[in-house]
mmCIF file of C-alpha atoms in Angstrom:
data_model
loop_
_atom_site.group_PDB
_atom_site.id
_atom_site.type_symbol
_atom_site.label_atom_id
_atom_site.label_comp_id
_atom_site.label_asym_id
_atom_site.label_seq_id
_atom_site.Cartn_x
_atom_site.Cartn_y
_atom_site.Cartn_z
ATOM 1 C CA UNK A 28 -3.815 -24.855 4.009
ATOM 2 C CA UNK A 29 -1.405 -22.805 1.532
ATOM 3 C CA UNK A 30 1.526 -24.723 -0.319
ATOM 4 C CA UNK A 31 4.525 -23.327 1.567
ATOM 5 C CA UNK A 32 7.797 -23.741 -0.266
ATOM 6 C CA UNK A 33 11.598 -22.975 0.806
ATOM 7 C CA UNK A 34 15.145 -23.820 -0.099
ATOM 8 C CA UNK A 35 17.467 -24.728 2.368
ATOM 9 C CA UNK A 36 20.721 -26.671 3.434
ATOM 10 C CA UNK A 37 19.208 -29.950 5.504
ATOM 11 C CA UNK A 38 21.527 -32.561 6.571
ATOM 12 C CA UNK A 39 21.472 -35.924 4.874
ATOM 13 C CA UNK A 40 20.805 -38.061 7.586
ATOM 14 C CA UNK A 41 17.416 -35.811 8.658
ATOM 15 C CA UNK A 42 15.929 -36.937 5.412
ATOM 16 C CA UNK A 43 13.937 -39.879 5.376
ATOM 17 C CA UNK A 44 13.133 -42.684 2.480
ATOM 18 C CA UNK A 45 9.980 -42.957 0.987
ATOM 19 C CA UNK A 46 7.896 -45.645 0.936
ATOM 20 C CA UNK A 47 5.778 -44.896 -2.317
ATOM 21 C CA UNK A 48 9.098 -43.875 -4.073
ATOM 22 C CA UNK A 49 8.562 -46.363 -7.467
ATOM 23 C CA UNK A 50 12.215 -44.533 -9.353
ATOM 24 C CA UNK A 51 14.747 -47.051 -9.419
ATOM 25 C CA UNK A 52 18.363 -46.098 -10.394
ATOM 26 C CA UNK A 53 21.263 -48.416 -11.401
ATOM 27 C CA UNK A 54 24.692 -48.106 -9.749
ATOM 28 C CA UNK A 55 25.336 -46.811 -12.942
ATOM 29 C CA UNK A 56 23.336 -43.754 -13.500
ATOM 30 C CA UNK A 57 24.053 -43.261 -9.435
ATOM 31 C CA UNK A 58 27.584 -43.204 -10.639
ATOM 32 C CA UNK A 59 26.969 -40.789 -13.257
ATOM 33 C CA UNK A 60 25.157 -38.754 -10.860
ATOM 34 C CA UNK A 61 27.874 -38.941 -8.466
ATOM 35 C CA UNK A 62 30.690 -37.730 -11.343
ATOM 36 C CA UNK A 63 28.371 -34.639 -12.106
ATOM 37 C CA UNK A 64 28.012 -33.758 -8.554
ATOM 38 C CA UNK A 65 31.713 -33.874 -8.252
ATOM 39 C CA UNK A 66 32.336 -31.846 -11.571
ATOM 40 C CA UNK A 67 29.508 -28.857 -10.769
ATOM 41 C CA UNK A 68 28.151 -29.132 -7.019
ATOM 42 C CA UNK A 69 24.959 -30.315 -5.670
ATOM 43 C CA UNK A 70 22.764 -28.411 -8.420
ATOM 44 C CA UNK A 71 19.269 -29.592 -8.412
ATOM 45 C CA UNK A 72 17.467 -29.955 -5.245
ATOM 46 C CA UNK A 73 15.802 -32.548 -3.325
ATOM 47 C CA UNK A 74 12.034 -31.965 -2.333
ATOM 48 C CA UNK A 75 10.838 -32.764 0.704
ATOM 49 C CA UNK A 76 7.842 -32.249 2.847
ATOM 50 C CA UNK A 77 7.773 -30.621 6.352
ATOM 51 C CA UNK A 78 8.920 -33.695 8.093
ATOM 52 C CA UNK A 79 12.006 -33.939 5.478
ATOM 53 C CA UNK A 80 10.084 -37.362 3.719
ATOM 54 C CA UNK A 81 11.892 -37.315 0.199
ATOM 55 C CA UNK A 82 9.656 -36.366 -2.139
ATOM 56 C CA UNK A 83 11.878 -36.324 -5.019
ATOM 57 C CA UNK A 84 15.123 -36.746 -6.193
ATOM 58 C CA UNK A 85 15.810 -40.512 -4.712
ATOM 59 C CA UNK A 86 19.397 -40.560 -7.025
ATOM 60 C CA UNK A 87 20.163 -37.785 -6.466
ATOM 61 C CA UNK A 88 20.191 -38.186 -2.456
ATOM 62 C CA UNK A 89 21.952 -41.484 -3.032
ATOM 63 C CA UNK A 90 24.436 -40.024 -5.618
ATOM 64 C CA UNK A 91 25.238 -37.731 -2.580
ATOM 65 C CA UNK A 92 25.869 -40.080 0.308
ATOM 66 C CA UNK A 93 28.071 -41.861 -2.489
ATOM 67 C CA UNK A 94 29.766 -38.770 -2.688
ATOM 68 C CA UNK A 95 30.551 -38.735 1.079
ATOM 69 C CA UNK A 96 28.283 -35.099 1.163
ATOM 70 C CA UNK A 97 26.769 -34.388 4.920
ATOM 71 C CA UNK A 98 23.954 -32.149 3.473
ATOM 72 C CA UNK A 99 22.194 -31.588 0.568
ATOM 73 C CA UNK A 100 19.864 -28.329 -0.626
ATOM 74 C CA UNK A 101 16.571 -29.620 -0.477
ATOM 75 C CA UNK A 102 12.976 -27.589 -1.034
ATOM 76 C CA UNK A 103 10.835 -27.979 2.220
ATOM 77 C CA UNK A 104 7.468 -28.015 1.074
ATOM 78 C CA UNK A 105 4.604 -28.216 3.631
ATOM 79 C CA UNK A 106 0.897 -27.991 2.903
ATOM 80 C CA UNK A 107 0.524 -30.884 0.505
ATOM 81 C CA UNK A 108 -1.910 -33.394 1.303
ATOM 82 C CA UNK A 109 -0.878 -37.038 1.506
ATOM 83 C CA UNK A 110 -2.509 -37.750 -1.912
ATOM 84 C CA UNK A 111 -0.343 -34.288 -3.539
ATOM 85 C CA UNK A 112 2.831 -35.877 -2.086
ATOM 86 C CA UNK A 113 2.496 -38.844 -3.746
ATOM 87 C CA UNK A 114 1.482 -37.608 -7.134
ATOM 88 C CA UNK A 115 4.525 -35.161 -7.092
ATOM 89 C CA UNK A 116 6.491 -37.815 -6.940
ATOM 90 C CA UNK A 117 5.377 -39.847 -9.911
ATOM 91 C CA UNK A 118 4.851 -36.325 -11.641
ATOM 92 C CA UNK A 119 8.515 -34.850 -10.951
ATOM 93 C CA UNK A 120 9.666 -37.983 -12.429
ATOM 94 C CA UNK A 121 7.156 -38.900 -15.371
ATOM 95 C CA UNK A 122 6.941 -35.395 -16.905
ATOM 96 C CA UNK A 123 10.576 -35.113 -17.447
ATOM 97 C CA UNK A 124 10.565 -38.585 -19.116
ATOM 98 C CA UNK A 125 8.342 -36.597 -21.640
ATOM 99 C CA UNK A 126 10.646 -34.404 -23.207
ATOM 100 C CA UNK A 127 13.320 -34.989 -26.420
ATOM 101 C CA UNK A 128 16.355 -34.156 -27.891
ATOM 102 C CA UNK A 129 17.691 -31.973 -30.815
ATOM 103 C CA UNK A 130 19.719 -34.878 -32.065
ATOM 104 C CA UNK A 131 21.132 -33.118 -34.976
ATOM 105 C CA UNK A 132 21.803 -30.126 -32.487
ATOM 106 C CA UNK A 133 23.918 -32.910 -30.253
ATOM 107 C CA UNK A 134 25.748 -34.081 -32.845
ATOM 108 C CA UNK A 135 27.555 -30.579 -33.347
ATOM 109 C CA UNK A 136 27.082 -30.205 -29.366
ATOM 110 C CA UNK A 137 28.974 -32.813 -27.988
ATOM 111 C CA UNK A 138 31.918 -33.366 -30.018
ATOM 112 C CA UNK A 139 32.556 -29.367 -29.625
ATOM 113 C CA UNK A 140 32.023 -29.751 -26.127
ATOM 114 C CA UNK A 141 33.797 -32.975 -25.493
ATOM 115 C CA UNK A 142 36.876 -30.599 -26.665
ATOM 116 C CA UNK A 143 36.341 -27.883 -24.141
ATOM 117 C CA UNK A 144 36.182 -30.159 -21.366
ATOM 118 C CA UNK A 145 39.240 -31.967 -22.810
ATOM 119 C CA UNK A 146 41.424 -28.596 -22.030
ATOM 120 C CA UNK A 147 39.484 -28.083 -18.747
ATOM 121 C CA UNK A 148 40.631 -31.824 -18.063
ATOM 122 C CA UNK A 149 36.936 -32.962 -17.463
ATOM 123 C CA UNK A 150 35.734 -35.716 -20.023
ATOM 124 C CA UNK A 151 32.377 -35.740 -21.753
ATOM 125 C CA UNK A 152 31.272 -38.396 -19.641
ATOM 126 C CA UNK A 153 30.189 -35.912 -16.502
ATOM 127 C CA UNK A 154 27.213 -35.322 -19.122
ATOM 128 C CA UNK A 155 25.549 -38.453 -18.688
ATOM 129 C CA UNK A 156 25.735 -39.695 -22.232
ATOM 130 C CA UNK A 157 27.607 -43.030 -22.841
ATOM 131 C CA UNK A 158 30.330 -43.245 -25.567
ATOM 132 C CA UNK A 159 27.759 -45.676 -27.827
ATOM 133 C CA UNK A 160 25.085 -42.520 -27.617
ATOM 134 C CA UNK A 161 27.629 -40.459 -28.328
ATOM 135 C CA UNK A 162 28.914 -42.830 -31.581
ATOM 136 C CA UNK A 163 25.661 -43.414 -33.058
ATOM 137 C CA UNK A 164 24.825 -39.944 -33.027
ATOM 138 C CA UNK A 165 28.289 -38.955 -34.653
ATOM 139 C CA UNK A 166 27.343 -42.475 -37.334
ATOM 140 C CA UNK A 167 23.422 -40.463 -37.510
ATOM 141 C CA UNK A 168 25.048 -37.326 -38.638
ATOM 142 C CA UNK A 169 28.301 -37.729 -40.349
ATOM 143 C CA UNK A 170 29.007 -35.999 -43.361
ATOM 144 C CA UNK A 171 27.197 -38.211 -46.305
ATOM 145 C CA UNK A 172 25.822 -40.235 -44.450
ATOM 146 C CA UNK A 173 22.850 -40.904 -46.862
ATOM 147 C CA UNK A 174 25.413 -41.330 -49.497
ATOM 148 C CA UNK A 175 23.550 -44.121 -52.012
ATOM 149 C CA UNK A 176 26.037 -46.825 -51.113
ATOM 150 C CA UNK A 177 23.713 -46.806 -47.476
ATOM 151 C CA UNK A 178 20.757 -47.597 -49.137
ATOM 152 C CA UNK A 179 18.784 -50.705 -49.984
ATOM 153 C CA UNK A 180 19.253 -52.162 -53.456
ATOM 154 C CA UNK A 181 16.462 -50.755 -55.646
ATOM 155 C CA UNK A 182 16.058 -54.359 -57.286
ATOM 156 C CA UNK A 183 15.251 -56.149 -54.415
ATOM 157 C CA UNK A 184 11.904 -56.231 -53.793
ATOM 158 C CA UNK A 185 11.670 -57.159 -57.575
ATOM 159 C CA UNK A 186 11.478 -60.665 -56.841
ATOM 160 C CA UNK A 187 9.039 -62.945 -56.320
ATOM 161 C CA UNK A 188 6.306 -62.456 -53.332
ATOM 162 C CA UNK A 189 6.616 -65.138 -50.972
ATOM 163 C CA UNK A 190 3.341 -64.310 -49.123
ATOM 164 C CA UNK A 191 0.137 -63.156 -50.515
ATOM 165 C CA UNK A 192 -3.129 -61.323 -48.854
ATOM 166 C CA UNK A 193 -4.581 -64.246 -46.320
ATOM 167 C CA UNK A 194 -1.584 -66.197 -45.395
ATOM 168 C CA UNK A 195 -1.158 -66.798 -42.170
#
């Protein structure tokens, strides 16, 4: 059978939990899911298969209801066997786990953007980022920042060992 995939409006109460969903979310991050659906719309949709089992995007669904929305866009996808199903799940999830960030690139990012959003009225927390991730990248990349004063004495480890090769 062929992979079949389409986007479409489906109501929330037609889609149904998953039992081999293994994502948990924090009220937290539902919270800040709930903020940024607010601030820019429903963006990202759900998957489901052809009998509207959530395949992916468990927070987001419950960000959602939180968010008092009667329907979500979700991508119906029917021809996966019960084995594909689960592995997109664990796959949608996992993969993204496995990307990075520009951290220097942030730094400049976020402090330009957080004023933006200031004049829009929106606050830089609708990006997910908490105001410690936001301070230690702004203490990372501040202006002389590897000034010597930062670093360890040179004299230091001058002194006396107080273990030697063997001990245990």
């Amino acid at each position: 059978m062929a992979i079949d995939q389409q986007c479409r409006m489906v109501a929330i109460d037609a889609i149904k939990s998953n039992r081999h969903n293994r994502r948990t979310h924090s009220k937290r991050q539902i919270h800040q899911i709930e903020k940024s659906i607010r601030a820019f719309g429903f963006t990202t949709p759900v998957l489901v298969d052809e009998n509207f089992m959530l395949l992916a995007g468990h927070g987001r669904l419950q960000a959602a209801r939180t968010a008092e929305l009667t329907e979500v866009r979700a991508v119906v996808i029917s021809g996966l066997s019960e084995a594909q199903k689960r592995a997109l799940q664990l796959a949608d999830n996992k993969i993204a786990e496995n990307t990075g960030w520009d951290r220097a690139g942030l730094a400049v990012e976020i402090p330009e953007l957080a004023q933006v959003l200031s004049t829009e009225g929106l606050d830089i927390s609708i990006t997910g980022f908490e105001p410690f991730e936001i301070e230690r990248l702004a203490v990372d990349f501040e202006d002389g920042a590897d000034e010597p004063e930062d670093e360890t004495d040179s004299r230091w480890p001058a002194g006396l060992p107080v273990t030697r090769p063997g001990d245990l």
